[in-house]
Coordinates of C-alpha atoms in Angstrom, one line a residue:
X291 CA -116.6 -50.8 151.4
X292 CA -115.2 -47.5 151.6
X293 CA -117.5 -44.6 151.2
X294 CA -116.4 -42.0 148.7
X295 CA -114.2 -38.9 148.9
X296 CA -114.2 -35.6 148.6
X297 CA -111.7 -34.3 145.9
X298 CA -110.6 -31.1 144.3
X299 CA -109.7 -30.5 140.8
X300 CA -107.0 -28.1 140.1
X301 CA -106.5 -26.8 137.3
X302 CA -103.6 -24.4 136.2
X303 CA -104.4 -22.3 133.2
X304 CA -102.9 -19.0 131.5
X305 CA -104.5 -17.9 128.1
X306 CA -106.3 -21.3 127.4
X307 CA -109.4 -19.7 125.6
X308 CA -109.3 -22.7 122.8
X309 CA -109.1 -25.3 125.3
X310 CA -110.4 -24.7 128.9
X311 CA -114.1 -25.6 128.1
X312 CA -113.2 -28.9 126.6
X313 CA -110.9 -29.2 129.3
X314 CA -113.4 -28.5 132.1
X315 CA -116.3 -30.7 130.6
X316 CA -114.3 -34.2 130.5
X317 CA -113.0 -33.6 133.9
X318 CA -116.2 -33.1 135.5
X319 CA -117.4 -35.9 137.3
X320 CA -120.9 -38.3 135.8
X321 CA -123.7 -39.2 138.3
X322 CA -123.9 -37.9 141.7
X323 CA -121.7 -40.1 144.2
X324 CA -118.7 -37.9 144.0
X325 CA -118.4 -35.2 145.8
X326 CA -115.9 -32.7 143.9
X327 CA -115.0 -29.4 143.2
X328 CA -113.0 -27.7 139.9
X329 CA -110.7 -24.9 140.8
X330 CA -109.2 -23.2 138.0
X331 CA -106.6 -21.1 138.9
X332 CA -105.7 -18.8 136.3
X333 CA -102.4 -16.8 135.9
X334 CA -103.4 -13.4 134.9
X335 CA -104.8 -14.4 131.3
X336 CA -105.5 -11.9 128.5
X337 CA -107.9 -13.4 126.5
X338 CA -111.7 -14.9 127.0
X339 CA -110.3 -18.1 129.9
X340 CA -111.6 -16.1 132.6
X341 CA -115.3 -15.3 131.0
X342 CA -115.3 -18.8 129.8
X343 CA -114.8 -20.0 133.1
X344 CA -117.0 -17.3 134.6
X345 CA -119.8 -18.8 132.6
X346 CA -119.5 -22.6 133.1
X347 CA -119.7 -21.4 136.6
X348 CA -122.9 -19.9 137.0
X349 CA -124.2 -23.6 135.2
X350 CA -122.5 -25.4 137.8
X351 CA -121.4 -23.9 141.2
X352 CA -118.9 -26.6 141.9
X353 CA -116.5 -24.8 139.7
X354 CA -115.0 -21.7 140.8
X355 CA -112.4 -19.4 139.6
X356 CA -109.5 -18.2 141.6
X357 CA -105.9 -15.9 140.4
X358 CA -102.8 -17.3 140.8
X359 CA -100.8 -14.2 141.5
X360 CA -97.2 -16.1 141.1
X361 CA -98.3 -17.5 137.7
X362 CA -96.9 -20.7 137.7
X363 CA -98.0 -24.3 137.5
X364 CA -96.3 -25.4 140.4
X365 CA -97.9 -22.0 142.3
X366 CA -101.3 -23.1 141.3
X367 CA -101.5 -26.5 142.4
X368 CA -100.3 -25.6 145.8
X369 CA -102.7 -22.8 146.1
X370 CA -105.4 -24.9 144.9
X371 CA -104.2 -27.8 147.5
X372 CA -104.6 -25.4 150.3
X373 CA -107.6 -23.5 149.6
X374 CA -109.3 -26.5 148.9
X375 CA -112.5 -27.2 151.0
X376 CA -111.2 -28.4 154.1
X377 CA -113.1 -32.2 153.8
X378 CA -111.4 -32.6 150.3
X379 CA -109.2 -35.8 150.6
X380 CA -107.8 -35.8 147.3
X381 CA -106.9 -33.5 144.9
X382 CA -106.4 -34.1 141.5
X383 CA -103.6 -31.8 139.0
X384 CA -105.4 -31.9 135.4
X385 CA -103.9 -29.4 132.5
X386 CA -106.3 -27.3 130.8
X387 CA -104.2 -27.9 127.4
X388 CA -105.5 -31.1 127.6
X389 CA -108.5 -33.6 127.4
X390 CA -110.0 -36.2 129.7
X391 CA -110.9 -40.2 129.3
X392 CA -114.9 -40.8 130.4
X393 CA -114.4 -42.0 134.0
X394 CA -111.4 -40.2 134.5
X395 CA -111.8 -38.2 138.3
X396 CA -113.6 -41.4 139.6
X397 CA -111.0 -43.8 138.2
X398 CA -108.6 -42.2 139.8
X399 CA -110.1 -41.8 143.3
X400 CA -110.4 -45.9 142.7
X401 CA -106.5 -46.3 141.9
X402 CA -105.8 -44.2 144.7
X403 CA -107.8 -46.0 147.6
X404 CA -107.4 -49.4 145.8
X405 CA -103.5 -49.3 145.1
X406 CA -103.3 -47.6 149.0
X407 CA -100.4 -45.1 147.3
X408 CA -100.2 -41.4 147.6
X409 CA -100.1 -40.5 144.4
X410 CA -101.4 -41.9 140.6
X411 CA -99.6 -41.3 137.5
X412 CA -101.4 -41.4 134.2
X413 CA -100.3 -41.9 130.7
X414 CA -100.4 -39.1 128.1
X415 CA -100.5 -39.5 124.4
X416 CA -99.9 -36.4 122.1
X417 CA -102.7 -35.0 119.8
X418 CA -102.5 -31.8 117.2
X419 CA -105.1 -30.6 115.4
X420 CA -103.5 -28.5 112.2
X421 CA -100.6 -29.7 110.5
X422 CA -98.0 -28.4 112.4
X423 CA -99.4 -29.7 115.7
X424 CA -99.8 -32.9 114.3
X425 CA -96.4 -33.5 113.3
X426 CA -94.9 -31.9 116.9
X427 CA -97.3 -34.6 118.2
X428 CA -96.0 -37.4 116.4
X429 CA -92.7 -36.6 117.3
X430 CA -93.6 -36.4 121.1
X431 CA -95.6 -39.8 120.7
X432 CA -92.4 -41.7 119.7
X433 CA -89.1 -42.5 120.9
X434 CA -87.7 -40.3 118.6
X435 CA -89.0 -37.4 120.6
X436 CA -89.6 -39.0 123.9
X437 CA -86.6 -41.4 124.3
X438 CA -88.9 -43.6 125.9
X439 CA -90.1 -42.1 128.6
X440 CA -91.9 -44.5 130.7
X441 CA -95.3 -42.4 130.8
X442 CA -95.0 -41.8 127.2
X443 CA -95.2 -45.2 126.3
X444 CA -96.5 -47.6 129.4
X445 CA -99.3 -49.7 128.0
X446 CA -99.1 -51.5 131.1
X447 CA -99.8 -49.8 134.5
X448 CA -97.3 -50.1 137.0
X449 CA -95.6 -49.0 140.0
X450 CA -93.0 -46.5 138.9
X451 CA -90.7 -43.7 140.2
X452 CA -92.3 -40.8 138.0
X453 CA -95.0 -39.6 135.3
X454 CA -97.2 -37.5 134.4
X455 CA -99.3 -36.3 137.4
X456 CA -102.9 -36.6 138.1
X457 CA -104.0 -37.6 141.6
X458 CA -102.6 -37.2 145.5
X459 CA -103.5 -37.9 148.5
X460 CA -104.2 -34.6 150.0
X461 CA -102.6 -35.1 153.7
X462 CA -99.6 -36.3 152.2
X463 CA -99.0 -33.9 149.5
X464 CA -98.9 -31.2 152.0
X465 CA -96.7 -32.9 154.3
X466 CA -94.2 -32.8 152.1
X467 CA -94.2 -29.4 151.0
X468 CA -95.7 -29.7 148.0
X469 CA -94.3 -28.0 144.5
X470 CA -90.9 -26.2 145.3
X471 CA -92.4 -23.3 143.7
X472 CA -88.8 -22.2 142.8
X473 CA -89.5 -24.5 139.7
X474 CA -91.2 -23.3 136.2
X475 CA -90.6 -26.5 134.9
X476 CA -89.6 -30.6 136.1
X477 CA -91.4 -29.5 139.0
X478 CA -93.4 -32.9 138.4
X479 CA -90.2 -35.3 138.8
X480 CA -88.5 -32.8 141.6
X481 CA -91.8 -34.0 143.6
X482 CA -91.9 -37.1 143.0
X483 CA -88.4 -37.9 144.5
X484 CA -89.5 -36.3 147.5
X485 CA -92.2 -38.5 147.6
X486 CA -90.6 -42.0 147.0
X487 CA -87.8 -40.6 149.7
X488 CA -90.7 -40.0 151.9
X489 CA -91.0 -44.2 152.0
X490 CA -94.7 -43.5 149.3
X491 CA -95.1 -45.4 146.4
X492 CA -96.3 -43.7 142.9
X493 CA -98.7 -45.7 140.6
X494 CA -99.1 -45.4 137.2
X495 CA -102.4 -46.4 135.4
X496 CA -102.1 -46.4 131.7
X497 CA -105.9 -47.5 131.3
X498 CA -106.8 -43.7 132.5
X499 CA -104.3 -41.7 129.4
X500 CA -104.8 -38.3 128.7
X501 CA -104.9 -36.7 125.5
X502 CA -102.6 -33.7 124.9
X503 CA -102.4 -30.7 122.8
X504 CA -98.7 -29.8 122.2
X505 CA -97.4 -26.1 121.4
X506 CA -98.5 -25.3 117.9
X507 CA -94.9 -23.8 116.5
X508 CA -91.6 -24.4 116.2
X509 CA -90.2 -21.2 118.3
X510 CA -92.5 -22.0 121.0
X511 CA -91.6 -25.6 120.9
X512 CA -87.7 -24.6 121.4
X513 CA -89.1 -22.1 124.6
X514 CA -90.8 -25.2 126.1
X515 CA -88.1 -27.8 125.8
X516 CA -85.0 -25.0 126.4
X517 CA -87.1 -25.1 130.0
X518 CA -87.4 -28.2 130.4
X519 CA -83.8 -29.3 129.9
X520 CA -83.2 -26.5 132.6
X521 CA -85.5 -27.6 134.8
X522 CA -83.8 -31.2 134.5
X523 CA -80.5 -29.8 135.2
X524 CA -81.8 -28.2 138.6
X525 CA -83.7 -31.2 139.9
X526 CA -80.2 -33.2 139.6
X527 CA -78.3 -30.4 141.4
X528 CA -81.2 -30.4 143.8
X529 CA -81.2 -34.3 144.4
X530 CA -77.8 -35.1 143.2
X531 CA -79.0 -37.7 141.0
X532 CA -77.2 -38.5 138.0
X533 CA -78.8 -38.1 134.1
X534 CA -80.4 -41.1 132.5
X535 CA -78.9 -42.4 129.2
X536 CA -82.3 -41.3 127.7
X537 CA -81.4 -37.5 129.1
X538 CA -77.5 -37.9 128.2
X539 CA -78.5 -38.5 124.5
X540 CA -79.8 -35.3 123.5
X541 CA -76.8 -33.5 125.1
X542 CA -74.5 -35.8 123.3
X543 CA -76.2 -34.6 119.9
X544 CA -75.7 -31.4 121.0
X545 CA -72.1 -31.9 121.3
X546 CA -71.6 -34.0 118.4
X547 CA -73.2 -31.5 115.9
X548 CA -71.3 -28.6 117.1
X549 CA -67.8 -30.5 116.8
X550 CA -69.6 -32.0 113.3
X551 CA -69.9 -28.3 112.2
X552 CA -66.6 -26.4 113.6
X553 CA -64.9 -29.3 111.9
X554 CA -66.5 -28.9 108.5
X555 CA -66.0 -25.8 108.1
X556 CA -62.2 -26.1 109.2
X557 CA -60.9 -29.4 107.8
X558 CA -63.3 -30.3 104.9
X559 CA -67.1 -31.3 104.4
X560 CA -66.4 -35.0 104.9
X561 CA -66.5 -33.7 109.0
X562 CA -70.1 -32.4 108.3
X563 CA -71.3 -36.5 107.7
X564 CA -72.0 -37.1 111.6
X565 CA -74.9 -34.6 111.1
X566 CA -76.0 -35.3 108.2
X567 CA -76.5 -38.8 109.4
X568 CA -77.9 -37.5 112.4
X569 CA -80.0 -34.8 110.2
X570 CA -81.1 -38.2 107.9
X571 CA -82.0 -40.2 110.4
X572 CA -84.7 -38.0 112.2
X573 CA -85.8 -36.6 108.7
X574 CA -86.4 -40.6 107.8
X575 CA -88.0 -41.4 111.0
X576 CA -90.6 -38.4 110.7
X577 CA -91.2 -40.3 107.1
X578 CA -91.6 -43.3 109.0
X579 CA -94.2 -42.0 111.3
X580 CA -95.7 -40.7 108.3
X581 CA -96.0 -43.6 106.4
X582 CA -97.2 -45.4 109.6
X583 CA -100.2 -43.4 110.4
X584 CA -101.3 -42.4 107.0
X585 CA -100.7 -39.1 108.2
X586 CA -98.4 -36.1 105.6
X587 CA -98.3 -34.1 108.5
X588 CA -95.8 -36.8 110.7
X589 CA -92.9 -35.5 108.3
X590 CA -93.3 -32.4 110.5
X591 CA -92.4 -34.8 113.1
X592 CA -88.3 -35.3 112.1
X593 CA -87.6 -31.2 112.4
X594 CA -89.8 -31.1 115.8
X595 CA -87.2 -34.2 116.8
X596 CA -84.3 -32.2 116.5
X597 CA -85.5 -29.1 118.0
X598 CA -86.8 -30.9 121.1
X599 CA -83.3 -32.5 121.1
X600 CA -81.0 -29.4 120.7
X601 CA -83.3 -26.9 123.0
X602 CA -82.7 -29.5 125.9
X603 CA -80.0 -29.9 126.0
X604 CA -79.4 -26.2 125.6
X605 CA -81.3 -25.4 128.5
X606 CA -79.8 -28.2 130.4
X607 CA -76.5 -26.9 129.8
X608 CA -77.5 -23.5 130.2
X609 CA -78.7 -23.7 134.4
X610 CA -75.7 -26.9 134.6
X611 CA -73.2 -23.7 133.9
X612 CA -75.2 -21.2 135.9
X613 CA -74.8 -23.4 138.7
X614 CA -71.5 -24.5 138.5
X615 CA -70.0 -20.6 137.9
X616 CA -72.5 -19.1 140.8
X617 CA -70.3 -17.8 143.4
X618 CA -72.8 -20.1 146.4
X619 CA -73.7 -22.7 144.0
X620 CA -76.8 -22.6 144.8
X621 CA -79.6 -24.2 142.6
X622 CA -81.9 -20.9 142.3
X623 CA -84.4 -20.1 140.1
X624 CA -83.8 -17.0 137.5
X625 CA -87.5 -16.1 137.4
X626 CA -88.1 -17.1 141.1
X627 CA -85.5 -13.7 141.7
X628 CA -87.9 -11.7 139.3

């Protein structure tokens, strides 16, 4: 029987002051056979994350606060990875927007040793708590948000080739280099093809989901999604892997609702009737959700659809044209030049 590890919680934050306490407490290990430590690297936040954290720490000396000058997830974790006590084996990526399953830490250091794989995925299911958040939520929880992304939707766990990280072997995710910390965003699924190219094998376990808490507006919403689609775009320069249909879709709405609308308003309003379909169906599909959960505020979900749709394929476009016009066609970072 193997004896049990030490691990190292990371955990990225920036302005979390409604969430990092929750966060903390349903990551932190029950009983006393694991040996672990929390480190919350925190990106220069304004508001009361630091004090919060501060606090829980003088309760419990295995968490410990640390600045992550560079600000960034992808920054963090591989900060956290190397100034981690030199016996941790494992080290686990937890979000501070989000909250924990009982048994989550240990379950994880179980997949890990009993699948023999370097790195476990876990599922993650959407959660809001006004309205608004709620709706965006709904939307994200769904294939008409998610396009069925596998760790959106898994109910079964699975070997797979990407989702949303939790746990890696230590050894291994420094061998590789960890984060390319050129990234903002798809840093995740930039690794993670690394990794399988590296001959390892990615598990995911649905039993252990997450619960997330998604951005609470529509403008900040659009941010998060524009970055995403740009941080898609660069991990296919990067890798030279082709889009999914599930990634192509949104860019064909994009294109279909800007043709849809140049035509309208030059040949005649029967042109408009691709987006108003298009417009129709997500509106009746947030209605759906609605209906389904017995829940007003899934109507929010059909405008959150469309927004997630059009801002990524903006953004994908958006660093697909910066590369393509750069004079060394490179696949560089605008904020990793700041």
């Amino acid at each position: 029987m193997r004896s049990e590890p030490c691990v190292s919680i990371i955990v990225p934050t920036l302005n979390e002051e409604k969430y990092i306490r929750d966060a903390i407490n349903s990551l932190i290990p029950t009983g006393e056979s694991l040996d672990y430590e929390l480190i919350v690297l925190d990106g220069g936040s304004t508001d009361h994350t630091r004090s919060i954290v501060e606090n829980m720490s003088k309760l419990n000396p295995r968490i410990r606060l640390e600045t992550n000058p560079a600000r960034y997830q992808s920054a963090a974790v591989n900060r956290g990875a190397i100034i981690a006590k030199p016996e941790s084996e494992i080290i686990i990526r937890a979000d501070s927007h989000a909250e924990y399953p009982l048994g989550f830490v240990a379950g994880l250091v179980r997949e890990l040793q009993e699948r023999d794989v370097a790195s476990v995925v876990v599922s993650m299911r959407t959660r809001g708590k006004g309205f608004l958040q709620r709706g965006i939520a709904a939307a994200q929880n769904s294939r008409l948000g998610n396009g069925g992304a596998l760790h959106r939707i898994a109910k079964v766990s699975r070997y797979v080739d990407h989702g949303h990280h939790a746990a890696f072997a230590r050894k291994t995710f420094l061998a590789i280099g960890g984060y390319d910390e050129s990234f903002t965003h798809n840093e995740d699924a930039e690794l993670d093809i690394r990794l399988r190219k590296s001959g390892e094998q990615i598990w995911l376990c649905s039993e252990l989901a997450i619960g997330y808490f998604p951005r609470n507006s529509f403008g900040a919403l659009a941010k998060q999604y524009f970055n995403h689609g740009a941080g898609r775009a660069r991990t296919m320069f990067k890798h030279r892997r082709p889009p999914k249909v599930r990634q192509l879709l949104p860019l064909g709405v994009l294109g279909m609702n800007m043709l849809s609308f140049a035509a309208g308003w030059g040949f005649g309003w029967l042109c408009f009737l691709p987006s108003l379909v298009y417009v129709g169906g997500c509106l009746g599909g947030g209605a759906f959700l609605a209906l389904s959960a017995r829940d007003p505020a899934g109507c929010a979900a059909g405008p959150a659809a469309m927004i997630m749709h059009h801002s990524w394929a903006a953004g994908f476009l958006h660093r697909a044209l910066h590369v393509s016009f750069s004079n060394d066609r490179r696949v560089v970072s605008d904020e990793a030049l700041r």
